[in-house]
């Protein structure tokens, strides 16, 4: 018989691992550097996910996370969960993410998939989701941000790929990628009339 909760939990853990891997080997500035006009940065993505984990698998199920997260309060500055202030070290944020995930894992392990919680910030008609739905939701959320992190990391130093143990890319040779990039650029120009 298939253990659906274990399968969902494994996919969430894999996405979490991908997020943390994207920070490995980077200098402090690179980990915090905004790489898009909206300020997307690697350490901010991890900080954001730590807060989201504590909400969906903490307070939603009556198991509040024991540490205060000021950037998650209703009066917090907009987007303060998506970047790291200078006094917030990488070790602090990664440690927080680890503790938030451990807290979430305890909730996931303790509850059945059909257990319901209350998401106060969702519309009334969807406010009482099951653990099953929140596992799917959080896995999608984490993978979405892992995709952002993959692109941001590639922009920083060229490192790309699915996970540490398997990048899932067709080649690691720079010449192959240069030729591929040129082919894609040529196709875009031709399609765009250029």
Short mmCIF file of C-alpha atoms in Angstrom, two decimals:
data_model
loop_
_atom_site.label_atom_id
_atom_site.label_comp_id
_atom_site.label_asym_id
_atom_site.label_seq_id
_atom_site.Cartn_x
_atom_site.Cartn_y
_atom_site.Cartn_z
CA UNK A 1 0.00 0.00 0.00
CA UNK A 2 1.23 3.50 -0.80
CA UNK A 3 1.88 5.97 2.00
CA UNK A 4 0.64 9.17 0.39
CA UNK A 5 1.69 11.38 3.29
CA UNK A 6 5.26 10.04 3.14
CA UNK A 7 5.36 10.67 -0.62
CA UNK A 8 4.12 14.25 -0.27
CA UNK A 9 6.49 14.89 2.61
CA UNK A 10 9.45 13.57 0.58
CA UNK A 11 8.69 15.98 -2.26
CA UNK A 12 8.52 18.88 0.19
CA UNK A 13 11.84 17.85 1.75
CA UNK A 14 13.46 17.60 -1.69
CA UNK A 15 12.29 21.14 -2.54
CA UNK A 16 13.64 22.42 0.79
CA UNK A 17 17.01 20.81 0.09
CA UNK A 18 17.14 22.47 -3.34
CA UNK A 19 16.56 25.87 -1.72
CA UNK A 20 19.38 25.46 0.78
CA UNK A 21 21.75 24.07 -1.86
CA UNK A 22 21.40 27.27 -3.92
CA UNK A 23 23.20 29.20 -1.12
CA UNK A 24 26.19 26.86 -0.86
CA UNK A 25 29.56 28.32 -1.73
CA UNK A 26 28.40 31.92 -2.11
CA UNK A 27 29.92 34.96 -0.46
CA UNK A 28 27.68 36.94 1.89
CA UNK A 29 26.97 39.66 -0.68
CA UNK A 30 26.04 37.13 -3.37
CA UNK A 31 23.62 35.34 -1.04
CA UNK A 32 21.80 38.64 -0.35
CA UNK A 33 22.23 40.44 -3.66
CA UNK A 34 18.99 41.52 -5.38
CA UNK A 35 19.11 40.00 -8.85
CA UNK A 36 15.81 41.25 -10.29
CA UNK A 37 14.08 44.64 -10.38
CA UNK A 38 11.73 43.36 -7.63
CA UNK A 39 14.66 42.52 -5.35
CA UNK A 40 14.60 38.71 -5.57
CA UNK A 41 17.58 37.31 -3.66
CA UNK A 42 18.54 33.88 -2.38
CA UNK A 43 18.67 34.49 1.36
CA UNK A 44 15.38 36.39 1.25
CA UNK A 45 13.68 33.44 -0.44
CA UNK A 46 14.80 31.15 2.38
CA UNK A 47 13.67 33.67 5.02
CA UNK A 48 10.27 33.91 3.32
CA UNK A 49 9.86 30.14 3.21
CA UNK A 50 10.78 29.82 6.89
CA UNK A 51 7.90 32.13 7.74
CA UNK A 52 5.47 30.36 5.43
CA UNK A 53 6.35 26.93 6.90
CA UNK A 54 5.71 28.22 10.42
CA UNK A 55 2.32 29.55 9.37
CA UNK A 56 0.91 26.66 7.37
CA UNK A 57 2.23 23.90 9.62
CA UNK A 58 2.21 25.87 12.86
CA UNK A 59 -0.50 28.36 13.72
CA UNK A 60 -2.91 26.93 11.11
CA UNK A 61 -3.03 23.70 13.13
CA UNK A 62 -2.92 25.33 16.57
CA UNK A 63 0.81 24.62 16.93
CA UNK A 64 2.37 28.10 16.92
CA UNK A 65 6.07 28.35 16.20
CA UNK A 66 7.84 29.26 19.47
CA UNK A 67 10.04 32.03 18.01
CA UNK A 68 8.80 35.50 17.07
CA UNK A 69 9.01 36.37 13.36
CA UNK A 70 8.48 40.14 13.24
CA UNK A 71 8.46 40.21 9.43
CA UNK A 72 5.36 37.98 9.47
CA UNK A 73 3.28 40.28 11.69
CA UNK A 74 0.36 42.25 10.28
CA UNK A 75 2.16 45.56 10.82
CA UNK A 76 5.46 44.43 9.24
CA UNK A 77 6.99 46.45 6.45
CA UNK A 78 5.85 45.20 3.05
CA UNK A 79 8.19 42.48 1.68
CA UNK A 80 10.34 42.46 4.84
CA UNK A 81 10.17 38.67 4.70
CA UNK A 82 11.90 38.62 1.31
CA UNK A 83 15.30 40.08 2.17
CA UNK A 84 17.83 39.81 4.96
CA UNK A 85 18.71 42.88 7.01
CA UNK A 86 22.45 43.33 7.68
CA UNK A 87 22.09 42.13 11.28
CA UNK A 88 20.37 38.89 10.13
CA UNK A 89 23.21 36.52 9.39
CA UNK A 90 23.05 33.74 6.85
CA UNK A 91 23.59 31.26 9.69
CA UNK A 92 20.66 32.79 11.58
CA UNK A 93 18.31 32.52 8.61
CA UNK A 94 19.41 29.02 7.62
CA UNK A 95 19.10 27.94 11.26
CA UNK A 96 15.63 29.46 11.42
CA UNK A 97 14.64 27.63 8.23
CA UNK A 98 15.92 24.36 9.68
CA UNK A 99 13.94 24.89 12.91
CA UNK A 100 10.83 25.98 10.99
CA UNK A 101 11.03 22.85 8.84
CA UNK A 102 11.55 20.64 11.92
CA UNK A 103 8.48 22.24 13.52
CA UNK A 104 6.52 21.67 10.29
CA UNK A 105 7.76 18.07 10.06
CA UNK A 106 6.50 17.37 13.59
CA UNK A 107 3.05 18.65 12.61
CA UNK A 108 3.06 16.62 9.39
CA UNK A 109 4.12 13.45 11.21
CA UNK A 110 1.61 13.91 14.04
CA UNK A 111 -1.52 14.63 11.97
CA UNK A 112 -3.50 12.58 9.48
CA UNK A 113 -3.81 13.86 5.92
CA UNK A 114 -7.50 14.65 6.49
CA UNK A 115 -6.84 16.80 9.58
CA UNK A 116 -8.15 20.33 9.02
CA UNK A 117 -6.64 23.63 10.01
CA UNK A 118 -7.71 27.26 9.81
CA UNK A 119 -5.92 29.64 7.45
CA UNK A 120 -7.16 33.02 8.67
CA UNK A 121 -5.74 34.88 5.66
CA UNK A 122 -7.55 32.74 3.06
CA UNK A 123 -11.08 33.50 1.80
CA UNK A 124 -13.86 32.06 3.97
CA UNK A 125 -14.85 29.37 1.46
CA UNK A 126 -11.28 27.92 1.51
CA UNK A 127 -10.30 28.78 5.07
CA UNK A 128 -10.31 25.22 6.49
CA UNK A 129 -7.98 23.10 4.33
CA UNK A 130 -6.71 19.63 5.13
CA UNK A 131 -3.11 18.76 5.90
CA UNK A 132 -3.10 17.02 2.51
CA UNK A 133 -3.97 20.24 0.69
CA UNK A 134 -1.41 22.24 2.68
CA UNK A 135 1.32 19.69 1.92
CA UNK A 136 0.56 20.10 -1.78
CA UNK A 137 0.35 23.90 -1.40
CA UNK A 138 3.65 24.18 0.51
CA UNK A 139 5.45 21.85 -1.90
CA UNK A 140 4.26 23.99 -4.81
CA UNK A 141 5.28 27.18 -2.97
CA UNK A 142 8.73 25.83 -2.14
CA UNK A 143 9.31 24.52 -5.66
CA UNK A 144 8.20 27.85 -7.11
CA UNK A 145 10.82 29.64 -5.04
CA UNK A 146 13.41 26.94 -5.74
CA UNK A 147 12.88 27.76 -9.43
CA UNK A 148 13.46 31.43 -8.66
CA UNK A 149 16.57 30.47 -6.70
CA UNK A 150 17.86 28.36 -9.58
CA UNK A 151 17.67 31.29 -11.98
CA UNK A 152 19.10 33.76 -9.46
CA UNK A 153 22.03 31.43 -8.73
CA UNK A 154 22.69 30.94 -12.43
CA UNK A 155 22.78 34.73 -12.87
CA UNK A 156 25.26 35.04 -10.00
CA UNK A 157 27.84 32.44 -10.95
CA UNK A 158 26.46 30.09 -13.60
CA UNK A 159 25.57 27.29 -11.17
CA UNK A 160 22.32 25.65 -12.28
CA UNK A 161 20.44 22.45 -11.82
CA UNK A 162 17.77 20.54 -10.01
CA UNK A 163 19.65 19.28 -6.96
CA UNK A 164 23.10 18.75 -5.53
CA UNK A 165 23.19 15.03 -6.40
CA UNK A 166 21.64 15.37 -9.88
CA UNK A 167 21.63 18.66 -11.76
CA UNK A 168 19.38 17.11 -14.45
CA UNK A 169 21.11 19.15 -17.17
CA UNK A 170 22.17 17.68 -20.53
CA UNK A 171 25.83 18.76 -20.42
CA UNK A 172 28.37 20.47 -18.21
CA UNK A 173 30.63 21.63 -21.03
CA UNK A 174 30.76 25.40 -21.49
CA UNK A 175 31.10 25.11 -25.27
CA UNK A 176 27.89 23.09 -25.51
CA UNK A 177 25.98 25.71 -23.51
CA UNK A 178 27.39 28.57 -25.58
CA UNK A 179 26.27 26.83 -28.77
CA UNK A 180 22.85 26.09 -27.27
CA UNK A 181 22.44 29.71 -26.12
CA UNK A 182 23.36 30.97 -29.60
CA UNK A 183 20.83 28.60 -31.20
CA UNK A 184 18.04 29.78 -28.87
CA UNK A 185 18.99 33.44 -29.47
CA UNK A 186 18.97 32.93 -33.25
CA UNK A 187 15.53 31.28 -33.11
CA UNK A 188 14.16 34.13 -30.99
CA UNK A 189 15.52 36.77 -33.38
CA UNK A 190 14.14 34.94 -36.40
CA UNK A 191 10.69 34.53 -34.80
CA UNK A 192 10.76 38.17 -33.68
CA UNK A 193 11.56 39.40 -37.18
CA UNK A 194 15.10 40.41 -36.27
#
